[in-house]
Coordinates of C-alpha atoms in Angstrom, one line a residue:
M13 CA -17.0 -17.2 26.0
A14 CA -16.9 -18.2 22.2
G15 CA -20.0 -20.7 22.1
E16 CA -20.5 -23.7 20.2
N17 CA -19.6 -24.1 16.7
L18 CA -20.9 -26.4 13.9
K19 CA -19.1 -29.6 13.9
V20 CA -18.0 -29.4 10.6
L21 CA -16.3 -25.9 11.3
N22 CA -15.1 -27.0 14.6
A23 CA -13.3 -30.1 13.2
L24 CA -11.5 -27.9 10.6
D25 CA -10.5 -25.5 13.6
V26 CA -8.8 -28.4 15.7
A27 CA -7.7 -30.5 12.6
K28 CA -4.0 -31.2 13.2
T29 CA -1.8 -30.3 10.3
Q30 CA -2.2 -32.6 7.4
W31 CA -1.1 -33.0 3.8
Y32 CA -4.4 -31.5 2.5
H33 CA -3.0 -28.2 4.2
F34 CA 0.1 -28.2 2.4
T35 CA -1.8 -29.2 -1.0
A36 CA -4.0 -26.1 -0.5
I37 CA -0.8 -23.9 0.2
I38 CA 0.8 -25.1 -3.0
I39 CA -2.2 -24.8 -5.3
A40 CA -3.0 -21.1 -4.0
G41 CA 0.4 -20.3 -3.6
M42 CA 1.4 -20.9 -7.4
G43 CA -1.3 -18.3 -8.1
F44 CA 0.7 -15.7 -6.0
F45 CA 3.9 -17.3 -7.6
T46 CA 2.3 -16.3 -10.8
D47 CA 1.0 -12.7 -9.6
A48 CA 4.3 -11.8 -8.4
Y49 CA 6.3 -12.9 -11.3
D50 CA 3.7 -11.1 -13.7
L51 CA 3.4 -7.9 -12.0
F52 CA 7.4 -7.2 -11.1
C53 CA 8.7 -8.6 -14.5
I54 CA 7.6 -5.6 -16.4
S55 CA 10.4 -3.6 -14.6
L56 CA 13.0 -5.7 -15.8
V57 CA 12.2 -4.8 -19.4
T58 CA 11.1 -1.1 -19.6
K59 CA 14.6 -0.1 -20.4
M60 CA 15.0 -2.3 -23.0
L61 CA 11.5 -1.3 -24.6
G62 CA 12.7 2.1 -24.5
R63 CA 15.9 1.3 -26.5
I64 CA 13.9 -0.8 -28.9
Y65 CA 10.9 1.4 -29.8
Y66 CA 11.7 5.0 -28.9
H67 CA 15.6 5.4 -29.9
V68 CA 16.4 9.0 -30.7
E69 CA 19.0 9.6 -33.6
G70 CA 21.9 11.2 -32.2
S71 CA 20.9 11.4 -28.7
S72 CA 23.8 10.8 -26.0
K73 CA 21.6 8.4 -24.0
P74 CA 19.6 5.5 -25.2
G75 CA 16.0 5.6 -26.0
S76 CA 13.5 5.4 -22.9
L77 CA 9.8 5.2 -23.1
P78 CA 8.0 8.6 -23.0
P79 CA 6.5 9.4 -19.3
N80 CA 3.0 8.7 -20.3
V81 CA 4.0 5.5 -22.0
S82 CA 6.1 4.5 -18.9
A83 CA 3.2 5.4 -16.7
A84 CA 0.8 3.0 -18.7
V85 CA 3.1 0.0 -19.1
N86 CA 4.3 0.1 -15.4
G87 CA 0.4 0.9 -13.9
V88 CA -2.1 -0.4 -16.3
A89 CA -1.6 -4.1 -14.7
L90 CA -2.3 -2.3 -11.3
C91 CA -5.4 -0.8 -12.6
G92 CA -6.7 -4.2 -13.9
T93 CA -5.6 -5.8 -10.6
L94 CA -7.8 -3.3 -8.6
A95 CA -10.9 -4.1 -10.8
G96 CA -10.2 -7.8 -10.7
Q97 CA -10.2 -7.6 -6.9
L98 CA -13.4 -5.8 -6.5
F99 CA -15.3 -7.9 -9.1
F100 CA -13.8 -11.3 -8.2
G101 CA -14.1 -10.5 -4.4
W102 CA -18.1 -10.0 -4.8
L103 CA -18.2 -12.9 -7.1
G104 CA -16.8 -15.1 -4.8
D105 CA -19.4 -14.6 -2.1
K106 CA -22.1 -14.4 -4.5
M107 CA -21.1 -17.7 -6.4
G108 CA -18.7 -19.6 -4.2
R109 CA -14.8 -19.5 -4.1
K110 CA -14.1 -22.5 -6.2
R111 CA -16.7 -21.7 -8.9
V112 CA -14.5 -18.8 -9.9
Y113 CA -11.2 -19.9 -8.9
G114 CA -10.1 -21.6 -12.0
V115 CA -11.3 -18.5 -14.0
T116 CA -8.7 -16.2 -12.7
L117 CA -5.8 -18.8 -13.3
M118 CA -6.8 -19.4 -17.0
L119 CA -7.4 -15.4 -17.5
M120 CA -3.6 -14.9 -16.3
S121 CA -2.3 -17.6 -18.5
I122 CA -3.9 -16.5 -21.8
C123 CA -3.0 -12.8 -21.1
S124 CA 0.5 -13.7 -19.8
V125 CA 1.1 -15.1 -23.4
A126 CA -0.7 -12.6 -25.3
S127 CA 0.8 -9.7 -23.7
G128 CA 4.3 -11.2 -25.0
L129 CA 2.8 -11.3 -28.6
S130 CA 1.8 -7.8 -28.7
F131 CA 0.6 -7.5 -32.1
G132 CA 2.3 -4.8 -34.7
R133 CA 5.6 -3.5 -35.4
D134 CA 5.3 0.4 -34.8
P135 CA 5.8 1.6 -31.1
K136 CA 2.3 2.7 -30.6
T137 CA 0.6 -0.5 -31.6
V138 CA 3.2 -2.5 -29.6
M139 CA 2.7 -0.6 -26.5
A140 CA -1.2 -0.4 -27.2
T141 CA -1.4 -4.0 -27.2
L142 CA 0.8 -4.8 -24.3
C143 CA -1.0 -2.2 -22.1
F144 CA -4.5 -4.0 -23.1
F145 CA -3.4 -7.4 -22.3
R146 CA -1.6 -6.5 -19.3
F147 CA -4.8 -4.6 -18.1
W148 CA -6.7 -8.1 -18.5
L149 CA -3.9 -10.0 -17.0
G150 CA -4.1 -7.7 -13.7
F151 CA -7.8 -8.5 -13.9
G152 CA -7.0 -12.1 -13.3
I153 CA -4.3 -11.5 -10.7
G154 CA -6.7 -9.0 -8.7
G155 CA -9.1 -12.1 -8.4
D156 CA -6.4 -14.4 -6.8
Y157 CA -6.0 -12.0 -4.0
P158 CA -9.2 -12.4 -2.0
L159 CA -10.2 -15.9 -3.5
S160 CA -6.8 -17.5 -2.3
A161 CA -6.9 -15.7 1.1
T162 CA -10.4 -16.6 1.7
I163 CA -9.9 -20.3 0.7
M164 CA -6.9 -20.8 3.0
S165 CA -8.7 -19.1 5.8
E166 CA -11.6 -21.2 5.8
Y167 CA -9.4 -24.5 5.0
A168 CA -7.0 -23.8 7.9
N169 CA -7.3 -24.7 11.5
K170 CA -7.1 -21.7 14.1
K171 CA -3.6 -22.8 15.4
T172 CA -1.9 -22.4 12.3
R173 CA -4.1 -20.3 10.2
G174 CA -1.7 -17.2 10.2
A175 CA 1.0 -19.5 8.9
F176 CA -0.8 -21.1 6.3
I177 CA -2.4 -17.9 4.8
A178 CA 1.1 -16.1 5.2
A179 CA 2.8 -19.2 3.4
V180 CA 0.3 -18.6 0.2
F181 CA 1.3 -15.0 0.3
A182 CA 5.1 -15.9 0.7
M183 CA 5.0 -17.5 -2.9
Q184 CA 5.3 -14.1 -4.0
G185 CA 9.0 -13.9 -2.9
F186 CA 9.7 -17.0 -5.0
G187 CA 7.9 -15.2 -8.1
I188 CA 9.9 -12.1 -8.0
L189 CA 13.3 -14.0 -7.4
S190 CA 12.2 -16.4 -10.5
G191 CA 11.2 -13.6 -12.4
G192 CA 15.0 -12.0 -11.7
V193 CA 16.8 -15.3 -12.4
F194 CA 15.0 -16.2 -15.7
A195 CA 15.6 -12.6 -17.1
M196 CA 19.0 -13.3 -16.1
I197 CA 19.2 -16.6 -18.0
V198 CA 17.6 -15.5 -21.0
S199 CA 19.5 -12.3 -21.5
A200 CA 22.8 -14.1 -20.7
A201 CA 22.2 -16.8 -23.6
F202 CA 21.0 -13.9 -25.9
D203 CA 24.3 -11.9 -24.9
A204 CA 26.6 -14.8 -25.5
R205 CA 24.9 -15.6 -28.9
F206 CA 24.3 -12.1 -30.2
K207 CA 27.3 -9.8 -29.0
A208 CA 26.7 -6.1 -29.6
P209 CA 28.6 -3.1 -28.6
A210 CA 27.8 -0.4 -25.8
Y211 CA 25.5 2.4 -26.6
A212 CA 28.4 4.9 -26.5
V213 CA 30.4 3.0 -29.0
D214 CA 27.5 2.3 -31.5
P215 CA 24.1 3.2 -30.7
I216 CA 22.3 1.4 -33.3
G217 CA 24.3 -1.5 -33.0
S218 CA 23.9 -1.7 -29.4
T219 CA 20.4 -3.0 -29.8
V220 CA 20.6 -6.2 -31.7
P221 CA 17.2 -7.1 -33.7
Q222 CA 17.0 -10.4 -31.6
A223 CA 16.6 -8.1 -28.5
D224 CA 13.0 -7.8 -29.3
Y225 CA 12.4 -11.5 -28.5
I226 CA 13.8 -11.2 -24.8
W227 CA 11.1 -8.9 -23.4
R228 CA 8.6 -11.3 -25.0
I229 CA 9.9 -14.4 -23.6
I230 CA 10.1 -13.0 -20.0
L231 CA 6.5 -11.7 -20.0
M232 CA 5.1 -14.9 -21.8
A233 CA 6.6 -17.3 -19.2
G234 CA 4.5 -16.1 -16.3
A235 CA 1.9 -18.4 -18.0
L236 CA 3.4 -21.6 -17.3
P237 CA 3.1 -21.9 -13.0
A238 CA -0.5 -21.0 -13.5
L239 CA -1.2 -23.7 -16.0
L240 CA 0.4 -26.3 -13.8
T241 CA -2.0 -25.8 -10.9
Y242 CA -5.1 -25.1 -13.1
Y243 CA -6.4 -29.1 -12.9
W244 CA -5.9 -29.1 -9.2
R245 CA -7.6 -25.9 -8.7
L246 CA -10.8 -27.5 -10.4
K247 CA -10.6 -30.4 -8.3
M248 CA -10.5 -28.4 -5.0
P249 CA -13.9 -28.9 -2.9
E250 CA -15.8 -25.8 -1.8
T251 CA -14.6 -24.4 1.5
A252 CA -17.1 -25.7 4.5
R253 CA -17.7 -22.2 5.7
Y254 CA -19.1 -21.1 2.2
T255 CA -21.3 -24.1 1.8
A256 CA -22.6 -24.5 5.3
L257 CA -23.0 -20.6 6.2
V258 CA -23.7 -19.1 3.1
A259 CA -25.2 -21.5 0.9
K260 CA -27.0 -23.2 3.8
N261 CA -26.0 -26.8 2.8
A262 CA -24.4 -28.7 5.9
Q263 CA -24.9 -31.9 4.1
Q264 CA -22.5 -31.1 1.4
A265 CA -20.2 -29.3 3.8
A266 CA -20.0 -32.3 6.1
S267 CA -19.4 -34.7 3.0
D268 CA -16.6 -32.6 1.3
M269 CA -14.9 -32.2 4.4
S270 CA -15.2 -35.9 5.8
K271 CA -13.4 -36.9 2.6
V272 CA -10.7 -34.2 3.1
L273 CA -9.9 -34.9 6.8
Q274 CA -10.6 -38.3 6.7
V275 CA -13.1 -38.6 9.6
D276 CA -16.8 -38.8 9.8
I277 CA -18.5 -35.7 10.6
E278 CA -22.3 -35.2 11.5
A279 CA -24.3 -32.8 8.9
E280 CA -26.4 -30.7 11.2
Q281 CA -28.6 -29.6 8.7
Q282 CA -31.3 -28.9 10.9
K283 CA -29.0 -26.7 13.1
V284 CA -28.0 -24.9 9.8
E285 CA -31.7 -24.3 8.9
Q286 CA -32.3 -22.9 12.2
I287 CA -29.6 -20.3 12.1
A288 CA -30.9 -19.3 8.6
E289 CA -34.4 -18.8 10.2
K290 CA -33.2 -16.8 13.5
Q291 CA -30.3 -15.2 11.6
T292 CA -30.1 -11.6 13.0
N293 CA -26.5 -11.5 11.8
S294 CA -27.4 -11.4 8.1
F295 CA -26.8 -7.6 7.5
G296 CA -25.4 -6.6 4.2
L297 CA -22.1 -4.8 3.4
L298 CA -23.9 -1.3 3.1
T299 CA -25.6 -1.3 6.4
R300 CA -25.5 0.4 9.7
E301 CA -25.1 -2.8 11.5
F302 CA -22.0 -3.7 9.6
L303 CA -20.6 -0.1 9.8
R304 CA -21.2 -0.4 13.7
R305 CA -19.6 -4.2 13.8
H306 CA -16.9 -3.9 11.2
G307 CA -16.8 -0.3 9.9
L308 CA -13.4 0.5 12.0
H309 CA -12.1 -3.1 10.8
L310 CA -12.6 -2.2 7.2
L311 CA -11.4 1.3 7.6
G312 CA -8.4 0.0 9.4
T313 CA -7.5 -2.7 6.5
T314 CA -8.1 -0.4 3.8
S315 CA -6.1 2.2 5.1
L316 CA -3.4 0.1 5.9
T317 CA -2.9 -1.9 2.6
F318 CA -3.4 1.9 0.9
L319 CA -0.4 3.3 2.7
L320 CA 1.7 0.0 2.5
D321 CA 1.4 -0.2 -1.2
I322 CA 2.2 3.4 -1.9
A323 CA 5.7 2.7 -0.5
Y324 CA 6.4 -0.9 -1.3
Y325 CA 5.3 -0.9 -5.1
S326 CA 7.1 2.4 -5.8
Q327 CA 10.1 0.7 -4.4
N328 CA 9.6 -2.5 -6.1
L329 CA 8.9 -1.1 -9.7
F330 CA 11.5 1.6 -9.5
Q331 CA 14.4 -0.3 -7.9
K332 CA 16.2 0.1 -11.1
D333 CA 15.8 3.8 -10.9
I334 CA 16.9 4.0 -7.4
F335 CA 20.1 2.0 -8.1
S336 CA 20.9 4.0 -11.0
A337 CA 20.4 7.2 -9.1
I338 CA 23.0 6.1 -6.5
G339 CA 25.4 4.6 -9.1
W340 CA 25.1 0.7 -8.4
I341 CA 23.8 0.0 -11.8
P342 CA 26.3 1.6 -14.4
S343 CA 25.3 4.2 -16.7
A344 CA 23.1 2.8 -19.3
K345 CA 25.2 4.2 -22.1
T346 CA 28.0 2.0 -21.2
M347 CA 26.3 -1.4 -21.9
N348 CA 24.3 -2.5 -24.8
A349 CA 20.6 -3.6 -24.4
I350 CA 21.1 -7.0 -23.4
Q351 CA 23.8 -6.4 -20.8
E352 CA 21.1 -3.7 -19.2
V353 CA 18.4 -6.2 -18.4
Y354 CA 21.0 -8.6 -17.2
T355 CA 22.3 -6.1 -14.9
I356 CA 18.7 -4.9 -13.8
A357 CA 17.8 -8.5 -13.1
R358 CA 20.6 -9.3 -11.0
A359 CA 20.1 -6.3 -8.8
Q360 CA 16.5 -7.3 -8.7
T361 CA 17.2 -11.1 -7.7
L362 CA 20.2 -10.1 -5.0
I363 CA 17.4 -7.8 -3.3
A364 CA 14.9 -10.6 -3.3
L365 CA 17.2 -13.4 -2.3
C366 CA 18.5 -11.2 0.7
S367 CA 15.5 -9.6 1.6
T368 CA 12.1 -10.2 0.3
V369 CA 12.0 -14.1 0.4
P370 CA 13.3 -14.2 4.0
G371 CA 11.0 -11.6 5.1
Y372 CA 8.0 -13.5 3.8
W373 CA 9.3 -16.7 5.6
F374 CA 9.9 -14.9 8.9
T375 CA 6.3 -13.9 8.9
V376 CA 5.1 -17.7 8.2
A377 CA 7.2 -18.8 11.1
L378 CA 6.4 -16.5 13.6
I379 CA 3.0 -15.1 12.8
D380 CA 1.2 -17.6 15.1
K381 CA 3.6 -16.9 17.6
M382 CA 3.9 -12.9 17.8
G383 CA 0.6 -12.5 16.4
R384 CA -0.6 -9.9 13.5
F385 CA -0.5 -6.7 15.4
A386 CA 3.0 -7.2 16.7
I387 CA 4.5 -8.1 13.5
Q388 CA 2.6 -5.1 11.6
L389 CA 3.7 -2.9 14.2
V390 CA 7.4 -4.0 14.3
G391 CA 7.3 -4.0 10.3
F392 CA 6.1 -0.4 9.7
S393 CA 8.3 1.1 12.6
M394 CA 11.4 -0.8 11.1
M395 CA 10.5 0.4 7.4
T396 CA 10.1 4.0 8.8
I397 CA 13.4 4.1 10.4
F398 CA 15.3 2.8 7.3
M399 CA 13.5 4.8 5.0
F400 CA 14.6 7.8 6.9
A401 CA 18.1 6.6 7.5
L402 CA 18.3 6.3 3.7
A403 CA 16.7 9.6 2.8
I404 CA 18.1 12.2 5.3
P405 CA 22.0 11.5 4.4
Y406 CA 20.9 10.6 0.7
D407 CA 24.0 12.6 -0.3
H408 CA 26.2 10.5 1.7
W409 CA 25.0 7.2 -0.1
T410 CA 25.7 8.4 -3.4
H411 CA 29.4 8.3 -3.0
K412 CA 31.1 5.3 -4.4
D413 CA 32.3 3.9 -1.2
N414 CA 28.9 4.0 0.4
H415 CA 27.0 2.1 -2.1
I416 CA 26.9 -1.3 0.2
G417 CA 25.6 0.8 2.8
F418 CA 22.7 1.8 0.9
I419 CA 22.0 -1.4 -0.5
V420 CA 22.0 -3.0 3.2
L421 CA 19.4 -0.5 4.5
Y422 CA 17.3 -0.5 1.2
S423 CA 17.2 -4.3 1.5
L424 CA 16.1 -3.9 5.4
T425 CA 13.0 -2.1 4.1
F426 CA 12.2 -4.9 2.0
F427 CA 12.7 -7.5 4.7
F428 CA 10.7 -5.7 7.2
A429 CA 7.9 -4.9 4.7
N430 CA 7.5 -8.7 4.2
F431 CA 8.2 -9.5 7.7
G432 CA 5.6 -7.0 8.5
P433 CA 2.5 -5.3 7.1
N434 CA 2.9 -6.7 3.4
A435 CA 2.0 -10.0 4.7
T436 CA -0.3 -9.3 7.7
T437 CA -2.3 -6.8 5.6
F438 CA -3.1 -10.0 3.5
V439 CA -3.8 -12.3 6.4
V440 CA -6.1 -10.2 8.5
P441 CA -9.0 -9.1 6.1
A442 CA -9.5 -13.0 5.5
E443 CA -10.0 -13.4 9.2
I444 CA -12.0 -10.9 10.5
F445 CA -15.3 -10.6 8.6
P446 CA -18.4 -12.7 8.0
A447 CA -18.2 -15.7 5.7
R448 CA -21.1 -14.1 3.3
L449 CA -18.8 -11.1 3.1
R450 CA -15.3 -12.2 3.5
S451 CA -14.2 -12.5 0.0
T452 CA -15.9 -9.1 -0.9
C453 CA -14.2 -7.2 2.1
H454 CA -10.8 -9.0 1.5
G455 CA -11.3 -7.4 -2.1
I456 CA -12.0 -4.1 -1.1
S457 CA -9.2 -4.0 1.0
A458 CA -6.8 -5.5 -1.5
A459 CA -8.0 -2.7 -4.0
S460 CA -7.5 -0.1 -1.7
G461 CA -3.8 -1.2 -1.9
K462 CA -3.7 -1.5 -5.5
M463 CA -5.0 2.3 -5.3
G464 CA -2.1 3.2 -3.4
A465 CA 0.3 0.9 -5.5
I466 CA -1.1 2.8 -8.7
I467 CA -0.3 6.2 -6.8
G468 CA 3.0 4.8 -6.0
A469 CA 3.8 3.7 -9.5
F470 CA 2.7 6.9 -11.5
G471 CA 3.5 9.3 -8.5
F472 CA 7.1 8.1 -7.9
L473 CA 7.9 8.2 -11.5
Y474 CA 7.6 11.9 -11.4
L475 CA 8.3 12.8 -8.0
A476 CA 11.8 11.3 -8.3
Q477 CA 12.8 13.2 -11.3
N478 CA 15.9 15.6 -10.6
Q479 CA 14.9 18.7 -9.3
D480 CA 17.1 20.4 -12.2
K481 CA 14.8 19.8 -15.6
A482 CA 18.0 19.6 -17.6
K483 CA 18.9 16.6 -15.6
A484 CA 15.6 14.9 -15.7
D485 CA 14.5 11.9 -17.8
A486 CA 13.3 13.0 -21.4
G487 CA 10.0 14.2 -21.6
Y488 CA 9.7 14.3 -17.5
P489 CA 9.1 17.8 -15.8
A490 CA 11.6 18.5 -12.8
G491 CA 10.7 16.3 -9.6
I492 CA 11.2 16.8 -6.1
G493 CA 14.4 14.4 -6.2
M494 CA 15.3 11.0 -5.0
R495 CA 16.0 12.1 -1.4
N496 CA 12.8 14.1 -0.9
S497 CA 10.8 11.1 -2.4
L498 CA 12.3 9.0 0.0
I499 CA 11.5 11.2 2.8
V500 CA 7.5 11.1 1.5
L501 CA 7.9 7.2 1.3
G502 CA 9.2 7.4 5.2
I503 CA 6.2 9.8 6.1
V504 CA 3.9 7.0 4.7
N505 CA 5.2 4.4 6.6
L506 CA 4.7 6.2 9.8
L507 CA 1.1 6.9 9.2
G508 CA 0.8 3.0 8.4
L509 CA 2.2 2.5 11.9
L510 CA -0.6 4.6 13.3
F511 CA -3.5 3.1 11.4
T512 CA -2.4 -0.2 12.9
F513 CA -4.4 0.3 15.8
L514 CA -7.7 -0.1 14.3
V515 CA -7.5 -3.6 13.6
P516 CA -8.0 -6.4 16.2
E517 CA -5.8 -9.4 16.7
S518 CA -7.2 -12.6 15.4
K519 CA -4.2 -15.2 16.7
G520 CA -5.7 -18.2 17.9
K521 CA -9.5 -17.4 17.4
S522 CA -11.8 -19.3 15.5
L523 CA -13.2 -17.2 12.2
E524 CA -16.6 -17.3 13.7
E525 CA -15.4 -15.6 17.1
M526 CA -13.7 -12.9 15.3
S527 CA -16.8 -12.3 12.6
G528 CA -19.4 -13.0 15.6
E529 CA -21.2 -15.6 13.5
N530 CA -21.0 -17.6 16.6
E531 CA -23.7 -15.8 18.4
D532 CA -26.1 -16.8 15.6
M533 CA -25.1 -20.5 16.3
N534 CA -25.7 -20.3 19.7
E535 CA -29.2 -18.5 19.4
A536 CA -30.2 -21.4 17.2
S537 CA -28.9 -23.8 19.9
G538 CA -30.8 -22.0 22.6
N539 CA -27.5 -21.0 24.2
K540 CA -26.3 -17.4 24.9
T541 CA -23.0 -16.0 24.3
V542 CA -20.8 -13.2 25.1
P543 CA -19.3 -11.7 21.9
V544 CA -15.8 -11.4 21.4
V545 CA -14.6 -7.9 21.0

């Protein structure tokens, strides 16, 4: 039996879906829209950066970023995100979710603009400043993960909590889609205004001077959606669960939620004080008691996000390389610099529209019906199947007549990533840990994912190179080839399937049931309860 919860928390658990739920989704979701736009728009412009700043006179192929520069440009924001997830996750539990929520958004906005400015003219200075500001951009993005998930989970009712948290995360799909569409619009406009021949015709003339504005505009545009919701983030009240269970201020929690829910709620300050006095559940993160209660849960959430993001980010950040390898994107020398941006953006937009966005919203629609466990199990299973279906007969897919089949299967891996573990690994850590450690544990879980993303981003760059060094990209050693790289990703997905069994199902249960905090509430009330396993 779950036991009696505080009335303010019970009011949130049983509240009908109201306008404030949708407001919270939009406010938190626009942060994730910005996160996805900023993290993935860099993959649209890296080829252009190579043409502009690393042109080699007399080369038969357009300039490309050297391996170390490409790794830094693609991966530095992920390093910042990892650091931000750990820092802001911890800070959200120490200072409160709301107090640091606006800081992450402002940091993202400032660094989006600054990364487009990238002071200097020579390649070294431009790349150094780009990487500097993208690190701090990632730092702000990192803070958004634990804070948004925790805020949404603590605002939601238990019947539709999964859908609300997943809806916040689903805004990532629109961010990726918008990045592709915006890059297409900007590149099409510049191409119409500044005509240029293909690289094969005129290597110098194929990159017009105005191309340097394109990548800057695309990166800087990420600041706009974040700025639009900054004011509303500052107006959000602190979550009742933090105020009552961590700050121990039942009066403020009841007052805040009375305004939000538009009902009268009893404060129960005396009960909160009794809980604080009798609290046996006040173990910290680095204690045996936490290890006993939640050790396997944290191992499950961290390992799952780690494995997922190795596959997910390597696929997302290097779509252009995969599409080029199978011949879906024309050879770079047959296009000018602006046309190449348009072509890469069109491919990303098509994948986002047909698989990424629908996958997210299938999760929103079904997560509170199927449960988190089932969706994650199905997602990892299908990702494994489709990845091996791409990898094993890889030579078959490289033939021109078979490109469509490859794209369909490749799209399905994205669909089942998002209608699967990419969404559930965001939702579950926000539901199964105690309020005073919820943001920290979500940050640790998410940071583990970004460690996987960094391995995916840096590792895939080298692994996917042709096994014949003469055919590898300039400056890269021979790799294991695209086929073997896809097999590795398939094995990673299979491991994710196995680790799914470490995480409990949280569908339909209150946050206090999942974390065990209801035990202290019952002790304070003089009742006994059977812990939820």
